[in-house]
């Protein structure tokens, strides 16, 4: 009989839904160490919470997240509420001894994120921040190939995360445009940074270039509001292993829907990847025979763990929600003590620190150590 | 309070698992007309059935499919057992008044498939055959574009379904190599045929070219067994609307994992698609400006129903298992009477008929009407 | 001091111009065994011929091809006139002891092509038919890889040559639509057939499927004319080495400009190629490590003879006219006795024979031996 | 009777050969305003010069470039000698009243390039620097689309020029590694910069990041030599029109042969291009219908001037040497006064200025105005 893990979810929007899909799929796809019970869902109004409860299959609904995090019948708090609330919710949950799963960015300010990470570690609870692109088996393959020396010494890196969902000046001001929200670098650039360190290791120095492209946006109340955050954020990078590189976060890249791409160049080979076709990894090896060298399109398959959990045949492809299921499974294993936390609050803090350092560097017009 | 629909699943292999994933995801992703209860799972031995029960979350397990199909507490029988058993199981379930969901191919022989379709219609139960590639929003888009005249009159079609999972002569003889199993044309060519008719409409005449490439395979008992079925099946096609085309099914196509591809050429435009990148549809329109024409890579997004059910943002991509969830949701809607059966036994019979006609045509070396 | 070779060119249209480009480039790019002198150009009217003379740099112009082919001061006759004239011109040139370079198709009828090939061999002159796609270094690489066993035994082949330049029903009736002209199979399908045999070896049996899509076309005089030739020509193929395959020629493939593509599947690997990106060859090898297999995009470079003649750096790419230069250089070497004729009249006859056999097979609705 | 233009070429290596190909092709392909006479070729030794003379068809050979630039029977001096010699040769030729065609980079130092540009303008001779990637019809199309407003206001730019020809630490020290030679930014980054300004207009500010990856290289005499120049050069960019962007030059990008790529994002559309497939331009338009939007692969054809000069049919593709022919034709038109110089010494100076400013910015770790 498996241990039961009772879930309290805060938020029922895009990400709340994605988390529910993740838990549902993880349960079927993986051999989980526990049974997840969809206990309580909280949202701003009881009507919203109740609708989500019915749709997602939770047992109870509430409009009071404070009572939820204090509920002794809850083991894990999953936070998909707006960024500005993450800290308060997470600290309360940690104080109540819950494990906490929090959507990214962990908190708008690195100082807040640090407080959260410290609290979690002190309390000994297991935490997780949602960086599900890292859960892609092809990213795991890339990391394994780099770590295993298949590319030789890494020399150069280019990373991107570009979309166009803020390209329209008529798109209204949201919490993402709030200085406390961090702009594109916190929203999308953070993914590019997470992937860069996942693959190449710690970044030691950065030079930032953050740009506001759309100076003001409708405030949703008939007026306009000045935007102080970045729409495009670029950085030069220095890695601890000696490699250099660059990343760009961009949410006004007309036409791009999911350009979370990277290229890594080593002394013995190279990798190229695009999230637009995330079931593929392109690999160049100098070890291939003369006249036969070229970037090789590796298609995801059971050789690339944990693809085989979803499908025994190669080439069938995972989807975005499957990445979330992998994330959930990893977190549940960590809660059960079977492996380290895949991407805990400390890791989330690290990303916020990188984001803030790049933003400061951009304001200063000078390189900064991380 | 939604109506409860009690599911009895036969088989717990690759496809059984995929079906369970489909039901689990459909429940979260769609606003289903009923609550599906994972009631009973059946497999050859009780041990297998019990293991699957625990893993998939069914209430009961059995090694007796006959008792399962007769169980008055079951509403839908889902058959993922080997092809040769489909008929007996489905007819028994229909006789017991159950709705029946059956993996493809419906039956090795068209005559058997006809018997099944007739029985289901006579009994008034809802049926479904698993052709989940058709559930891809991008295939829906393609069909809609063709039906809506965006391509003009259709003139030419090329379809494929090529993989390499039987390319190794050491891959043992299975039920798929049995003459009653139909070979590659029944296994993979059937997908190419289903897609062709889904997009362009009824095929009226065929000329087949079926080839056995690997003459014998290990029989799994230390000996070898002669293969009488095809490893590559090709056909020229005539469509009712005047278009002509071709398809190929191939399971010895070294390097191909999921080449379920098509190209459709009309008087005003063209489409190109590959299941290797199934979240994209490539569209050429003669209506584009001079000097600006080209195949346009449309990425799947919320504009392409029901993608938005899975994710509100474009470009995030669906996976193979998501296609199954769409199939499940469509079938449950049909059971509830909300829409016609998406791909019922009559449709499954149609595919078997096409397969057999092509095989006969190949043997005869002559064109045949379907 | 190199031997001088005096060229007489008949025709100054698209292909005439391409040939002149080919000779000009070949002279600079290759170490040719002779100096080509652009001696005389002939066209239908003296005005056309004179204009072409001035543009292309020929010494003399004429409107009398008969006098040209008889001119003792000419060594090679290069025919780019309409197909229907090829035979008469070539036979006259051969009778006068000239080497003859003739654009494809060699002649509308295989019987005519045979007469031409026989005459040339009897006269001992060197001949060449323009199949310049075969001159692509990447096709040379593909052939070398297949011949060298890198793909193992060849099992399956798919070839295409699809364009859309006849897709518009308003495109007028031309010599290409004349039954004597052969339709799409002679015009484009011939390329697909030439490539198939170049790579996989002799085709022994065919089953054809030739279709007229646009029933009548403007006759250029205000009326319309019924089209009796094919717009789409398909064939199933049997190769001498046991492989099977298919080809399609299509000039009504809306959106396609140069889909001269092929895929070859062997026991140990596969190749995929598109003339749309003809400086690339995609190679899959089963010898690659587990989890690292995939189609590898080999970019043309100096490793692929004779690319290095054009450019010492890889990835810079050859153009269409460069392929013609390679063809010219090969022919001039053959005239000098340095190597066999790359694609002589006998080879041109072979293609016509394949085309006619496929057309006859299509009319008969039955397989035919070639 | 066309005017004769007598060419004196200095250098017979890779670029010398490419220039000869360019002149030979331009003569056939374009309706040039003059007849180019290959008068004299100069190289370091008379033997080299004589061999090149014979191979390329020049009338005379010399090992004395000083006498060549002074020769009254020469109209144009074409310099393809090592970079360090460009200045002295060009100034001497200008002093002698010759038009001067010089390979890039114009000179290692911007101050030298300025002297050259000033001298040429004062003398009233026509000059040209070899930036032939700009001659690609698809780059012309991109520029035309941007200038014509098809992309709306430009917001973001990403440019690259990455190759791997210096990736091997065993590749010896050459003039390109000399501080006076400029490293990768002068060699390859210059192309990325030229393309950026060609498309988006003047760059006003830069922040550079130049990195030496391989610290020392064999000196060719059995020893090693420290490398002080960059192997990777990156820059953030500000454009006069308000757009921001970045470029990277990289010659240690393992696996890349010709990654001269760009992406341009505007308010109404976007373009993506790779020199790896330089006969294509990918265009996204927000004006396309909902659900039908996507990057459109425009294939080069006669709609894209001057493609039609080379080939009347679309999709046949130009090669690298064809780009040089276009460059030559543009320069000859400029000499004849038919149009402005396409890329004169002043333009060459501009690129050197950008390169130096980026290098200085990198050393200073601070933004610089250009």
PDB file of C-alpha atoms in Angstrom, chain B residues 134-252:
ATOM      1  CA  UNK B 134      -6.469  11.556 -37.202  1.00  0.00           C
ATOM      2  CA  UNK B 135      -7.086  13.260 -33.864  1.00  0.00           C
ATOM      3  CA  UNK B 136      -4.148  15.603 -34.358  1.00  0.00           C
ATOM      4  CA  UNK B 137      -5.410  19.207 -34.509  1.00  0.00           C
ATOM      5  CA  UNK B 138      -3.143  19.777 -37.503  1.00  0.00           C
ATOM      6  CA  UNK B 139      -4.848  16.984 -39.406  1.00  0.00           C
ATOM      7  CA  UNK B 140      -8.138  18.553 -38.475  1.00  0.00           C
ATOM      8  CA  UNK B 141      -6.829  21.833 -39.803  1.00  0.00           C
ATOM      9  CA  UNK B 142      -5.707  20.192 -43.031  1.00  0.00           C
ATOM     10  CA  UNK B 143      -9.091  18.592 -43.522  1.00  0.00           C
ATOM     11  CA  UNK B 144     -10.867  21.853 -42.778  1.00  0.00           C
ATOM     12  CA  UNK B 145      -8.675  23.737 -45.226  1.00  0.00           C
ATOM     13  CA  UNK B 146      -9.293  21.198 -47.956  1.00  0.00           C
ATOM     14  CA  UNK B 147     -13.027  21.029 -47.297  1.00  0.00           C
ATOM     15  CA  UNK B 148     -13.199  24.817 -47.185  1.00  0.00           C
ATOM     16  CA  UNK B 149     -11.616  25.125 -50.587  1.00  0.00           C
ATOM     17  CA  UNK B 150      -8.373  26.765 -49.465  1.00  0.00           C
ATOM     18  CA  UNK B 151      -6.452  24.399 -51.697  1.00  0.00           C
ATOM     19  CA  UNK B 152      -8.905  24.564 -54.590  1.00  0.00           C
ATOM     20  CA  UNK B 153      -9.600  21.292 -56.395  1.00  0.00           C
ATOM     21  CA  UNK B 154      -7.370  18.490 -55.188  1.00  0.00           C
ATOM     22  CA  UNK B 155      -5.217  16.995 -57.896  1.00  0.00           C
ATOM     23  CA  UNK B 156      -2.499  14.937 -56.318  1.00  0.00           C
ATOM     24  CA  UNK B 157      -1.771  13.108 -53.076  1.00  0.00           C
ATOM     25  CA  UNK B 158       1.231  11.321 -51.638  1.00  0.00           C
ATOM     26  CA  UNK B 159       0.942   9.456 -48.363  1.00  0.00           C
ATOM     27  CA  UNK B 160       3.358   7.430 -46.302  1.00  0.00           C
ATOM     28  CA  UNK B 161       3.705   5.514 -43.112  1.00  0.00           C
ATOM     29  CA  UNK B 162       7.241   4.264 -42.782  1.00  0.00           C
ATOM     30  CA  UNK B 163       9.101   3.006 -39.741  1.00  0.00           C
ATOM     31  CA  UNK B 164      12.036   0.691 -39.216  1.00  0.00           C
ATOM     32  CA  UNK B 165      10.922  -1.484 -36.339  1.00  0.00           C
ATOM     33  CA  UNK B 166      10.881  -4.612 -38.523  1.00  0.00           C
ATOM     34  CA  UNK B 167      14.039  -3.713 -40.465  1.00  0.00           C
ATOM     35  CA  UNK B 168      16.181  -6.165 -38.572  1.00  0.00           C
ATOM     36  CA  UNK B 169      15.877  -9.726 -39.982  1.00  0.00           C
ATOM     37  CA  UNK B 170      16.460 -10.903 -36.431  1.00  0.00           C
ATOM     38  CA  UNK B 171      13.180  -9.336 -35.310  1.00  0.00           C
ATOM     39  CA  UNK B 172      11.045 -12.395 -34.633  1.00  0.00           C
ATOM     40  CA  UNK B 173       7.897 -13.571 -36.390  1.00  0.00           C
ATOM     41  CA  UNK B 174       4.836 -12.134 -34.611  1.00  0.00           C
ATOM     42  CA  UNK B 175       1.122 -12.081 -35.157  1.00  0.00           C
ATOM     43  CA  UNK B 176       1.734  -9.106 -37.412  1.00  0.00           C
ATOM     44  CA  UNK B 177       3.505 -11.399 -39.890  1.00  0.00           C
ATOM     45  CA  UNK B 178       0.679 -13.880 -39.922  1.00  0.00           C
ATOM     46  CA  UNK B 179      -1.301 -13.842 -43.155  1.00  0.00           C
ATOM     47  CA  UNK B 180      -4.308 -13.290 -40.927  1.00  0.00           C
ATOM     48  CA  UNK B 181      -2.529 -10.293 -39.429  1.00  0.00           C
ATOM     49  CA  UNK B 182      -2.094  -8.539 -42.699  1.00  0.00           C
ATOM     50  CA  UNK B 183       1.537  -7.458 -42.691  1.00  0.00           C
ATOM     51  CA  UNK B 184       2.688  -3.890 -43.017  1.00  0.00           C
ATOM     52  CA  UNK B 185      -0.260  -2.721 -45.055  1.00  0.00           C
ATOM     53  CA  UNK B 186      -2.678  -3.623 -42.265  1.00  0.00           C
ATOM     54  CA  UNK B 187      -0.347  -2.363 -39.572  1.00  0.00           C
ATOM     55  CA  UNK B 188       1.061   0.879 -40.949  1.00  0.00           C
ATOM     56  CA  UNK B 189      -0.368   1.292 -44.441  1.00  0.00           C
ATOM     57  CA  UNK B 190      -3.782   1.419 -42.808  1.00  0.00           C
ATOM     58  CA  UNK B 191      -2.801   4.719 -41.184  1.00  0.00           C
ATOM     59  CA  UNK B 192      -1.720   6.137 -44.530  1.00  0.00           C
ATOM     60  CA  UNK B 193      -5.027   5.043 -46.044  1.00  0.00           C
ATOM     61  CA  UNK B 194      -7.100   6.445 -43.193  1.00  0.00           C
ATOM     62  CA  UNK B 195      -5.363   9.789 -43.482  1.00  0.00           C
ATOM     63  CA  UNK B 196      -5.797   9.841 -47.255  1.00  0.00           C
ATOM     64  CA  UNK B 197      -9.552   9.352 -47.031  1.00  0.00           C
ATOM     65  CA  UNK B 198      -9.835  11.651 -44.021  1.00  0.00           C
ATOM     66  CA  UNK B 199      -8.379  14.444 -46.112  1.00  0.00           C
ATOM     67  CA  UNK B 200      -9.319  13.804 -49.721  1.00  0.00           C
ATOM     68  CA  UNK B 201     -12.399  11.591 -49.457  1.00  0.00           C
ATOM     69  CA  UNK B 202     -13.280   8.141 -50.731  1.00  0.00           C
ATOM     70  CA  UNK B 203     -10.797   6.072 -52.707  1.00  0.00           C
ATOM     71  CA  UNK B 204     -12.502   4.335 -55.610  1.00  0.00           C
ATOM     72  CA  UNK B 205      -9.772   2.322 -57.300  1.00  0.00           C
ATOM     73  CA  UNK B 206      -6.367   0.975 -56.325  1.00  0.00           C
ATOM     74  CA  UNK B 207      -3.345  -0.698 -57.842  1.00  0.00           C
ATOM     75  CA  UNK B 208      -1.235  -2.457 -55.225  1.00  0.00           C
ATOM     76  CA  UNK B 209       2.416  -3.424 -54.949  1.00  0.00           C
ATOM     77  CA  UNK B 210       3.107  -5.538 -51.896  1.00  0.00           C
ATOM     78  CA  UNK B 211       6.588  -6.876 -51.282  1.00  0.00           C
ATOM     79  CA  UNK B 212       8.108  -9.249 -48.767  1.00  0.00           C
ATOM     80  CA  UNK B 213      11.643  -8.068 -48.080  1.00  0.00           C
ATOM     81  CA  UNK B 214      12.687 -10.413 -45.297  1.00  0.00           C
ATOM     82  CA  UNK B 215      11.725 -13.900 -46.408  1.00  0.00           C
ATOM     83  CA  UNK B 216      11.873 -15.616 -43.040  1.00  0.00           C
ATOM     84  CA  UNK B 217      12.180 -14.645 -39.431  1.00  0.00           C
ATOM     85  CA  UNK B 218      13.084 -16.408 -36.185  1.00  0.00           C
ATOM     86  CA  UNK B 219      10.041 -18.191 -34.815  1.00  0.00           C
ATOM     87  CA  UNK B 220      11.065 -17.607 -31.218  1.00  0.00           C
ATOM     88  CA  UNK B 221      11.522 -21.331 -30.693  1.00  0.00           C
ATOM     89  CA  UNK B 222      14.966 -21.636 -32.214  1.00  0.00           C
ATOM     90  CA  UNK B 223      13.771 -22.135 -35.768  1.00  0.00           C
ATOM     91  CA  UNK B 224      12.769 -19.857 -38.587  1.00  0.00           C
ATOM     92  CA  UNK B 225       9.416 -19.261 -40.145  1.00  0.00           C
ATOM     93  CA  UNK B 226       8.636 -18.180 -43.682  1.00  0.00           C
ATOM     94  CA  UNK B 227       6.997 -14.795 -43.946  1.00  0.00           C
ATOM     95  CA  UNK B 228       4.123 -14.567 -46.384  1.00  0.00           C
ATOM     96  CA  UNK B 229       3.021 -11.035 -45.615  1.00  0.00           C
ATOM     97  CA  UNK B 230       4.359  -7.778 -46.974  1.00  0.00           C
ATOM     98  CA  UNK B 231       7.127  -5.612 -45.508  1.00  0.00           C
ATOM     99  CA  UNK B 232       6.475  -2.815 -47.985  1.00  0.00           C
ATOM    100  CA  UNK B 233       3.037  -2.101 -49.416  1.00  0.00           C
ATOM    101  CA  UNK B 234       2.491   0.538 -52.083  1.00  0.00           C
ATOM    102  CA  UNK B 235      -0.605   1.623 -53.925  1.00  0.00           C
ATOM    103  CA  UNK B 236      -1.692   3.953 -56.672  1.00  0.00           C
ATOM    104  CA  UNK B 237      -4.986   5.600 -55.782  1.00  0.00           C
ATOM    105  CA  UNK B 238      -8.009   7.081 -57.518  1.00  0.00           C
ATOM    106  CA  UNK B 239     -10.279   9.285 -55.418  1.00  0.00           C
ATOM    107  CA  UNK B 240     -13.954   9.888 -55.984  1.00  0.00           C
ATOM    108  CA  UNK B 241     -13.312  13.607 -56.434  1.00  0.00           C
ATOM    109  CA  UNK B 242     -11.039  12.973 -59.388  1.00  0.00           C
ATOM    110  CA  UNK B 243      -7.722  13.304 -57.597  1.00  0.00           C
ATOM    111  CA  UNK B 244      -5.049  10.646 -57.974  1.00  0.00           C
ATOM    112  CA  UNK B 245      -2.320   9.679 -55.593  1.00  0.00           C
ATOM    113  CA  UNK B 246      -0.204   7.045 -53.970  1.00  0.00           C
ATOM    114  CA  UNK B 247       0.581   5.671 -50.540  1.00  0.00           C
ATOM    115  CA  UNK B 248       3.285   3.508 -49.072  1.00  0.00           C
ATOM    116  CA  UNK B 249       3.419   1.502 -45.872  1.00  0.00           C
ATOM    117  CA  UNK B 250       6.888   0.313 -44.910  1.00  0.00           C
ATOM    118  CA  UNK B 251       8.258  -1.165 -41.715  1.00  0.00           C
ATOM    119  CA  UNK B 252      11.762  -1.832 -42.988  1.00  0.00           C
TER     120      UNK B 252
END
